[in-house]
XYZ file of C-alpha atoms in Angstrom:
546
model
C 0.043 0.007 0.058
C 1.489 3.206 -1.036
C 1.724 6.411 1.135
C -0.401 9.492 0.326
C 1.230 11.956 -1.860
C 1.159 14.469 0.982
C 3.026 12.165 3.487
C 5.883 13.958 5.297
C 8.612 11.704 3.950
C 7.396 11.550 0.441
C 8.789 14.911 -0.397
C 12.412 15.238 -1.557
C 14.789 16.357 1.236
C 16.908 19.257 0.247
C 19.887 19.904 2.511
C 21.124 23.499 2.871
C 24.265 24.234 0.992
C 27.359 24.987 3.002
C 29.059 28.246 2.330
C 32.823 28.926 2.935
C 32.174 29.522 6.510
C 30.196 26.365 6.871
C 32.740 24.276 5.193
C 35.458 25.831 7.488
C 33.385 24.951 10.534
C 32.862 21.393 9.345
C 36.638 20.963 8.634
C 37.482 22.416 12.061
C 35.126 19.968 13.694
C 36.566 16.950 11.855
C 40.074 18.062 12.572
C 39.498 18.671 16.291
C 37.674 15.392 16.894
C 39.368 12.844 19.147
C 39.047 10.233 16.390
C 41.034 12.376 14.069
C 43.703 13.087 16.741
C 44.174 9.279 17.240
C 44.291 8.787 13.578
C 46.986 11.429 13.101
C 48.939 10.006 16.030
C 48.988 6.557 14.314
C 49.766 8.228 11.099
C 52.811 9.995 12.701
C 54.091 6.664 14.074
C 53.871 5.145 10.518
C 55.539 8.043 8.938
C 58.458 7.680 11.285
C 59.156 4.125 10.075
C 61.203 5.038 6.945
C 63.566 6.870 9.359
C 64.600 3.508 10.835
C 64.791 1.780 7.439
C 67.268 4.071 5.631
C 70.122 6.190 7.048
C 69.260 9.767 7.948
C 71.533 12.710 7.073
C 71.038 14.299 10.478
C 72.416 11.194 12.375
C 74.466 9.270 9.768
C 75.668 11.249 6.809
C 78.363 8.704 6.051
C 75.789 6.052 5.931
C 73.623 8.064 3.374
C 76.800 8.504 1.210
C 77.388 4.743 1.343
C 73.685 4.113 0.480
C 74.060 6.108 -2.659
C 77.003 4.013 -3.580
C 75.241 0.754 -2.872
C 71.973 1.765 -4.450
C 72.669 4.184 -7.254
C 69.256 3.766 -8.810
C 67.053 3.664 -5.768
C 68.754 6.354 -3.685
C 67.936 9.368 -5.923
C 64.236 8.366 -5.915
C 64.244 8.160 -2.078
C 66.047 11.490 -1.962
C 63.265 13.139 -4.021
C 60.685 12.098 -1.382
C 62.978 13.270 1.406
C 63.445 9.660 2.771
C 66.930 10.538 3.997
C 65.490 13.522 5.910
C 62.302 12.077 7.210
C 61.932 14.121 10.378
C 62.347 17.375 8.692
C 60.364 16.420 5.565
C 57.379 18.386 4.322
C 54.983 15.389 4.617
C 56.281 14.499 8.348
C 56.046 18.098 9.391
C 52.468 18.415 7.900
C 51.280 15.468 9.885
C 53.056 16.819 13.050
C 51.435 20.210 12.709
C 47.919 18.781 12.022
C 48.380 16.671 15.101
C 49.472 19.630 17.110
C 46.392 21.747 16.027
C 44.024 18.753 16.464
C 45.162 18.012 20.057
C 44.893 21.767 20.900
C 41.437 21.793 19.418
C 40.350 18.642 21.429
C 41.954 19.841 24.804
C 40.516 23.452 25.026
C 36.896 22.678 24.747
C 37.195 19.669 26.998
C 39.054 21.684 29.589
C 36.328 24.209 29.681
C 33.578 21.562 30.011
C 35.684 19.848 32.809
C 35.983 23.183 34.698
C 32.237 23.715 34.325
C 31.607 20.270 35.649
C 33.954 20.744 38.674
C 31.937 23.760 39.692
C 28.584 22.038 39.156
C 26.853 20.253 42.027
C 26.164 16.512 41.875
C 22.856 15.792 40.084
C 19.524 15.230 41.927
C 18.660 11.905 43.179
C 16.775 9.754 40.687
C 13.173 8.941 41.684
C 13.654 5.208 41.203
C 16.966 3.986 42.537
C 15.978 0.380 42.009
C 16.781 0.729 38.265
C 20.496 1.563 39.043
C 23.490 -0.632 39.610
C 23.988 -2.320 43.029
C 20.674 -1.309 44.462
C 20.027 -2.478 48.003
C 18.016 -1.418 50.939
C 18.296 -1.180 54.818
C 15.643 -0.565 57.536
C 16.645 1.721 60.408
C 14.866 2.206 63.649
C 15.146 5.034 66.084
C 16.532 7.560 63.777
C 15.224 10.287 61.497
C 15.667 10.360 57.814
C 17.734 13.527 58.227
C 20.100 12.123 60.782
C 20.515 8.955 58.602
C 21.481 10.992 55.606
C 23.809 13.186 57.653
C 25.752 10.102 58.721
C 25.782 8.874 55.080
C 27.055 12.279 53.907
C 29.847 12.127 56.411
C 30.895 8.649 55.391
C 30.924 9.658 51.712
C 32.997 12.822 52.332
C 35.626 10.517 54.095
C 35.793 8.682 50.841
C 36.436 11.921 48.990
C 32.942 12.252 47.314
C 31.433 15.610 46.587
C 27.995 15.579 48.209
C 24.723 17.549 48.212
C 21.523 16.805 50.234
C 18.091 16.998 48.893
C 14.883 17.137 50.887
C 11.405 16.770 49.655
C 8.036 15.030 50.548
C 6.576 11.963 48.879
C 3.455 13.053 47.102
C 1.770 9.682 47.472
C 2.445 9.042 51.139
C 3.280 12.543 52.410
C 6.341 11.304 54.227
C 9.634 13.070 54.402
C 12.303 11.879 51.764
C 15.887 12.977 52.416
C 18.722 11.820 50.014
C 22.353 12.526 49.511
C 23.922 12.651 45.941
C 27.570 11.984 45.871
C 30.037 12.009 42.994
C 33.788 11.563 42.659
C 36.312 10.454 39.872
C 36.872 13.793 38.304
C 40.621 13.067 38.437
C 39.855 10.536 35.614
C 38.961 13.384 33.238
C 41.705 15.510 34.675
C 44.231 12.724 33.994
C 42.833 12.486 30.482
C 43.310 16.155 29.929
C 46.785 16.096 31.449
C 47.713 13.270 29.020
C 46.639 15.142 25.982
C 47.948 18.484 27.246
C 51.336 16.758 27.864
C 51.267 15.294 24.368
C 50.952 18.849 23.070
C 53.794 19.818 25.308
C 55.948 17.105 23.935
C 55.206 18.210 20.306
C 55.968 21.882 21.156
C 59.109 21.117 23.132
C 60.425 18.789 20.373
C 59.616 21.479 17.830
C 61.386 24.319 19.707
C 64.305 22.034 20.560
C 64.655 21.074 16.940
C 64.491 24.744 15.851
C 67.106 26.101 18.290
C 69.239 22.946 18.666
C 71.861 21.297 16.608
C 73.678 17.988 16.060
C 77.051 17.463 14.559
C 79.432 14.557 13.883
C 83.066 14.332 14.190
C 85.644 11.481 13.718
C 88.508 11.688 16.129
C 91.636 9.592 15.922
C 93.566 8.635 19.055
C 95.732 11.710 20.087
C 93.611 14.171 18.152
C 91.591 16.997 19.875
C 88.150 18.305 18.788
C 87.326 21.869 19.523
C 83.631 22.809 19.526
C 83.638 25.254 16.700
C 81.521 25.211 13.515
C 84.539 24.384 11.240
C 85.655 21.490 13.427
C 82.724 19.309 12.594
C 82.843 16.744 9.745
C 79.057 17.205 9.198
C 76.767 19.711 11.048
C 72.953 19.869 11.067
C 71.693 23.115 12.627
C 68.059 23.909 13.682
C 66.098 26.529 11.732
C 66.800 29.225 14.345
C 70.278 28.075 15.297
C 73.038 30.794 15.855
C 76.678 29.710 15.897
C 77.260 32.190 18.662
C 75.440 29.643 20.830
C 78.309 27.070 20.658
C 79.976 26.776 24.144
C 83.667 26.657 23.861
C 85.202 23.417 24.931
C 87.600 20.661 23.667
C 87.663 16.825 23.688
C 90.826 14.936 23.258
C 90.694 11.189 22.386
C 93.440 9.622 24.587
C 92.629 6.029 23.945
C 89.887 3.819 22.494
C 89.520 0.287 24.076
C 87.419 -2.309 22.494
C 86.790 -5.745 24.167
C 85.639 -8.674 21.947
C 84.285 -12.195 22.586
C 87.186 -14.705 22.435
C 85.363 -17.890 23.358
C 84.850 -20.333 20.552
C 81.106 -20.190 20.328
C 78.468 -18.490 18.048
C 79.292 -15.036 19.441
C 83.008 -15.277 18.664
C 84.411 -11.862 17.714
C 81.286 -10.037 18.833
C 81.910 -6.690 20.761
C 81.491 -6.769 24.549
C 82.480 -3.241 25.482
C 83.554 0.038 23.854
C 85.290 2.742 25.906
C 86.468 6.090 24.601
C 88.872 7.603 27.233
C 88.964 11.367 26.729
C 90.389 14.474 28.273
C 88.028 17.498 28.293
C 88.806 21.158 28.648
C 85.973 23.707 29.472
C 86.417 27.125 31.037
C 90.122 26.490 31.657
C 89.354 23.261 33.715
C 90.663 19.921 32.438
C 89.163 16.527 33.407
C 89.265 12.972 32.391
C 86.054 11.082 31.394
C 84.947 7.905 29.635
C 82.292 7.720 26.901
C 80.501 4.443 26.262
C 77.661 3.260 24.364
C 74.404 4.717 25.884
C 76.592 6.610 28.384
C 77.112 10.037 26.656
C 79.472 12.777 28.004
C 77.641 15.901 29.017
C 79.645 19.038 28.397
C 79.013 22.638 27.359
C 75.224 22.066 27.155
C 75.672 19.180 24.736
C 75.633 15.451 24.858
C 78.413 13.605 23.146
C 77.425 10.099 22.039
C 79.693 7.318 20.917
C 78.405 6.276 17.471
C 81.122 4.048 15.857
C 84.761 3.152 15.753
C 87.399 1.631 13.457
C 91.062 1.821 12.551
C 93.007 4.642 11.322
C 96.457 3.448 9.792
C 99.072 6.191 9.786
C 100.352 6.245 6.215
C 103.341 8.192 5.026
C 104.148 8.812 1.365
C 107.632 10.004 0.188
C 108.894 11.204 -3.121
C 111.924 9.605 -4.899
C 114.289 11.821 -2.867
C 112.698 10.646 0.476
C 110.909 13.918 1.194
C 107.604 13.421 3.006
C 104.751 14.594 0.734
C 101.916 13.168 2.721
C 101.519 11.732 6.265
C 98.435 11.209 8.317
C 96.310 8.745 10.288
C 93.558 8.042 7.815
C 90.256 6.593 9.174
C 89.095 3.447 7.236
C 85.490 2.762 7.119
C 84.540 -0.762 8.448
C 82.864 -2.976 5.916
C 81.860 -5.990 8.185
C 81.696 -6.961 11.790
C 85.351 -8.048 11.797
C 86.352 -4.512 10.784
C 87.645 -5.232 7.272
C 88.019 -1.539 6.420
C 88.101 0.495 3.254
C 90.088 3.770 3.040
C 91.236 6.402 0.480
C 94.541 8.353 0.405
C 94.870 11.309 -2.033
C 98.204 12.857 -2.718
C 97.638 15.856 -5.011
C 101.113 17.477 -4.650
C 104.745 16.534 -4.306
C 105.042 13.751 -6.780
C 105.324 13.701 -10.632
C 101.711 12.752 -10.844
C 98.637 13.106 -8.653
C 98.299 9.872 -6.872
C 95.369 8.129 -5.224
C 95.466 4.852 -3.306
C 92.454 2.664 -2.365
C 93.345 0.534 0.549
C 91.779 -2.345 2.480
C 92.821 -2.887 5.983
C 92.601 -6.403 7.717
C 92.919 -6.265 11.557
C 93.509 -10.014 11.524
C 94.308 -11.123 7.974
C 93.095 -14.492 6.719
C 92.883 -15.970 3.268
C 89.920 -17.761 1.817
C 90.191 -20.788 -0.484
C 89.820 -18.484 -3.509
C 92.831 -16.443 -2.428
C 90.884 -13.425 -1.290
C 91.873 -11.744 1.908
C 89.407 -11.118 4.742
C 89.551 -10.295 8.567
C 88.734 -13.220 10.876
C 88.754 -11.192 14.114
C 88.251 -7.408 14.740
C 91.201 -7.024 17.039
C 94.791 -6.332 15.898
C 96.139 -9.896 15.832
C 97.778 -9.934 12.386
C 97.173 -6.542 10.779
C 97.776 -6.120 6.921
C 97.096 -3.131 4.620
C 96.782 -3.697 0.891
C 96.939 -0.701 -1.536
C 95.800 -0.289 -5.130
C 97.640 2.649 -6.756
C 96.233 5.096 -9.268
C 97.714 8.022 -10.957
C 96.150 10.894 -13.018
C 93.581 13.610 -12.207
C 92.153 13.421 -8.737
C 89.507 15.965 -9.753
C 90.449 18.391 -6.847
C 91.427 21.242 -9.159
C 87.825 21.677 -10.477
C 86.471 23.155 -7.135
C 83.733 20.470 -6.948
C 83.490 19.002 -3.394
C 84.424 15.295 -3.078
C 84.132 12.841 -0.331
C 87.363 11.935 1.411
C 86.217 8.293 1.591
C 85.807 7.796 -2.147
C 88.087 7.999 -5.173
C 86.805 8.782 -8.609
C 88.987 6.604 -10.863
C 87.314 7.532 -14.171
C 90.176 9.957 -15.139
C 92.985 7.845 -13.587
C 95.181 4.979 -14.558
C 95.368 1.906 -12.285
C 98.908 0.871 -11.563
C 98.526 -2.080 -9.268
C 95.967 -4.723 -8.649
C 93.043 -5.710 -10.778
C 93.886 -6.476 -14.316
C 97.093 -4.571 -14.339
C 99.153 -7.711 -13.706
C 101.004 -5.959 -10.927
C 100.238 -7.168 -7.356
C 98.708 -4.821 -4.892
C 101.067 -3.404 -2.328
C 100.943 -5.257 1.069
C 102.144 -3.581 4.130
C 102.391 -4.631 7.829
C 102.992 -2.025 10.580
C 106.494 -0.585 10.157
C 107.063 -1.721 6.554
C 107.793 0.376 3.538
C 107.138 -0.488 -0.177
C 107.952 1.357 -3.402
C 105.306 2.943 -5.449
C 105.201 1.818 -9.126
C 106.850 3.874 -11.910
C 109.404 5.295 -9.594
C 106.760 7.668 -7.941
C 108.255 7.230 -4.479
C 107.549 5.006 -1.448
C 104.667 4.405 0.915
C 104.873 3.109 4.432
C 102.498 1.929 7.187
C 103.936 3.514 10.346
C 101.404 2.412 12.913
C 97.639 1.684 13.413
C 95.486 3.741 15.602
C 91.776 3.496 16.621
C 89.386 6.138 15.867
C 85.895 6.928 17.264
C 83.066 8.711 15.690
C 80.974 10.981 17.945
C 77.576 12.703 17.674
C 77.424 15.974 19.486
C 73.771 16.926 20.268
C 72.343 19.969 21.835
C 68.682 20.369 22.762
C 67.774 22.810 25.483
C 64.310 21.284 25.745
C 65.357 17.765 26.976
C 64.293 18.450 30.506
C 60.865 19.758 29.340
C 60.466 16.622 27.130
C 61.184 14.506 30.083
C 58.559 16.445 32.318
C 55.922 16.116 29.656
C 56.671 12.439 29.196
C 56.223 11.888 32.947
C 53.003 13.824 32.765
C 51.852 11.735 29.853
C 52.427 8.542 31.798
C 50.768 9.943 35.008
C 47.843 11.248 33.157
C 47.393 7.946 31.288
C 47.534 5.856 34.517
C 45.097 8.269 36.289
C 42.576 8.115 33.422
C 42.766 4.229 33.341
C 42.653 3.385 36.911
C 40.449 6.034 38.724
C 36.799 5.275 38.087
C 34.211 7.925 37.854
C 31.047 7.073 39.686
C 27.953 8.433 41.354
C 26.407 7.100 44.467
C 22.966 7.922 46.053
C 21.506 7.313 49.454
C 17.876 7.942 50.031
C 16.127 7.758 53.376
C 12.279 7.671 53.492
C 10.364 7.952 56.797
C 7.473 5.532 57.351
C 4.418 5.859 59.418
C 5.520 3.226 61.880
C 8.703 5.328 62.785
C 11.118 3.235 60.799
C 13.283 4.719 57.937
C 13.896 2.915 54.649
C 17.373 3.524 53.375
C 18.080 2.856 49.619
C 21.545 2.587 48.080
C 22.489 2.698 44.411
C 25.251 3.861 42.011
C 25.903 4.805 38.373
C 29.235 4.495 36.636
C 30.384 7.070 34.253
C 32.333 4.638 31.966
C 33.703 1.261 32.736
C 33.578 0.469 36.538
C 33.441 -3.291 37.243
C 33.661 -2.643 41.054
C 30.682 -0.360 41.234
C 28.393 -3.106 42.772
C 30.995 -3.801 45.308
C 31.276 -0.158 46.236
C 27.593 0.211 46.751
C 27.443 -2.913 48.964
C 30.486 -1.640 51.007
C 28.769 1.666 51.439
C 25.559 0.125 52.686
C 27.352 -2.198 55.083
C 29.492 0.556 56.599
C 26.565 2.944 56.848
C 24.183 0.418 58.389
C 26.797 -0.656 60.956
C 26.429 2.955 62.552
C 22.920 1.967 63.597
C 22.604 -0.799 66.168
C 19.032 -1.332 65.387
C 19.612 -1.566 61.585
C 18.213 -4.624 59.838
C 18.810 -5.793 56.329
C 15.783 -6.159 54.192
C 17.514 -8.724 51.945
C 14.666 -11.248 52.228
C 13.731 -12.165 48.678
C 10.164 -11.756 49.359
C 10.551 -8.149 50.348
C 13.582 -6.817 48.513
C 12.771 -5.188 45.148
C 14.381 -6.610 42.065
C 17.933 -5.466 41.642
C 18.720 -4.222 38.282
C 22.170 -3.131 37.128
């Protein structure tokens, strides 16, 4: 049977069109909803994942360089989407800012609502408490309804309930009805607001710390000194608002680097057990000794100095045919495996008849495979050997184009040893000297030192981040474990002089112990009246409904 043509739902419903202001309001409501804030928080966590999958320029610039070498096709694509600068990328910053705005939009209205609720009185007592959770009754003799409720109010206040007493007359019986309405658990919402406000504080502190802070990396060979100046860093990543005048003057000298490795013949043979960088620091004219370990940074000059990596730095000397030194330095070699087989580059642009480049492999404990290839079988200096392939030609340094000290462009150079040249690579042990091909001169391995790479990090907001993190945890625990509940006690005078006392509760959220709380209140309250009698007889007790 069809509806009449004039039925109210037969006409087409035309929704009003939203203007620019309406769309802005709709977008703001969507952005500031708790659902959107949680989604953005999850999205921010997912957006941070690429930062752990590929090296980041801010923390590992050498790793980024090596990634380009190992993945020449993929690395430029990742660089276009800022995968090597995840935490400062446009897309990560956009999520970060949207989450920041969303949390503020959530917290401010809820804070106002919570303050209004704190000032408001507990609600009036419902007419039918039997419909609420934990409903139970007691009969009291020899007391008035007002005195019964007064004792219940005192008991509730001891349990930190906010209370208000209501008095009226039952219209059906004409008897006096006095009740107390009690409420507690506002700390639950307070903890919730503290949690979200602290999240905003963390975002704000991290943003300010990133803007005014900086991080820099420096490789220091044993015996060398690092001075905290801008030019002394191997790589430096300042914040947007960084000013180099904020660099506190201090120096760090690497006296000795000690590494302990597993020597027992088991599956962990050769694994590192401990790294210790023994340093001498100088600040404000005061020198002191310190040790830097993994996860035990050195705090100096408002910065944290972390131990990142380590390796070997062979001291190599190159002389011309007349024996004059044209190059000598302790050259850090980059580790290629867990046993510290290391790769290094030496560039000699002046002093010889040709520009010379040497690509070297250093083996702390040299071993030879069945194919004749060398490798290191242990990371400590048990049988150190250095092999060098020699190139001559244009090093590309005269063109003014920056080049990495850890790589050698051999496109414009001639290989003189190793490979398909038919000339064996140069092999040196500490203290040995060998001739360079074509009478170019000699090269010697004087000694082998250790180097350590350090990350110098400055963030003035670390204390604030810690404070907000503690508040986040405290707020979360408070919102999880403090129940918000309402309890009512109603006393009704009867014609025979007795007083019927009713107890019930209502949970604001999940509260599995509400029934127990009502029963405990009833027992403690009834115990104050010697003549109290429980009306728990099934024939007289109303049906209890949760």
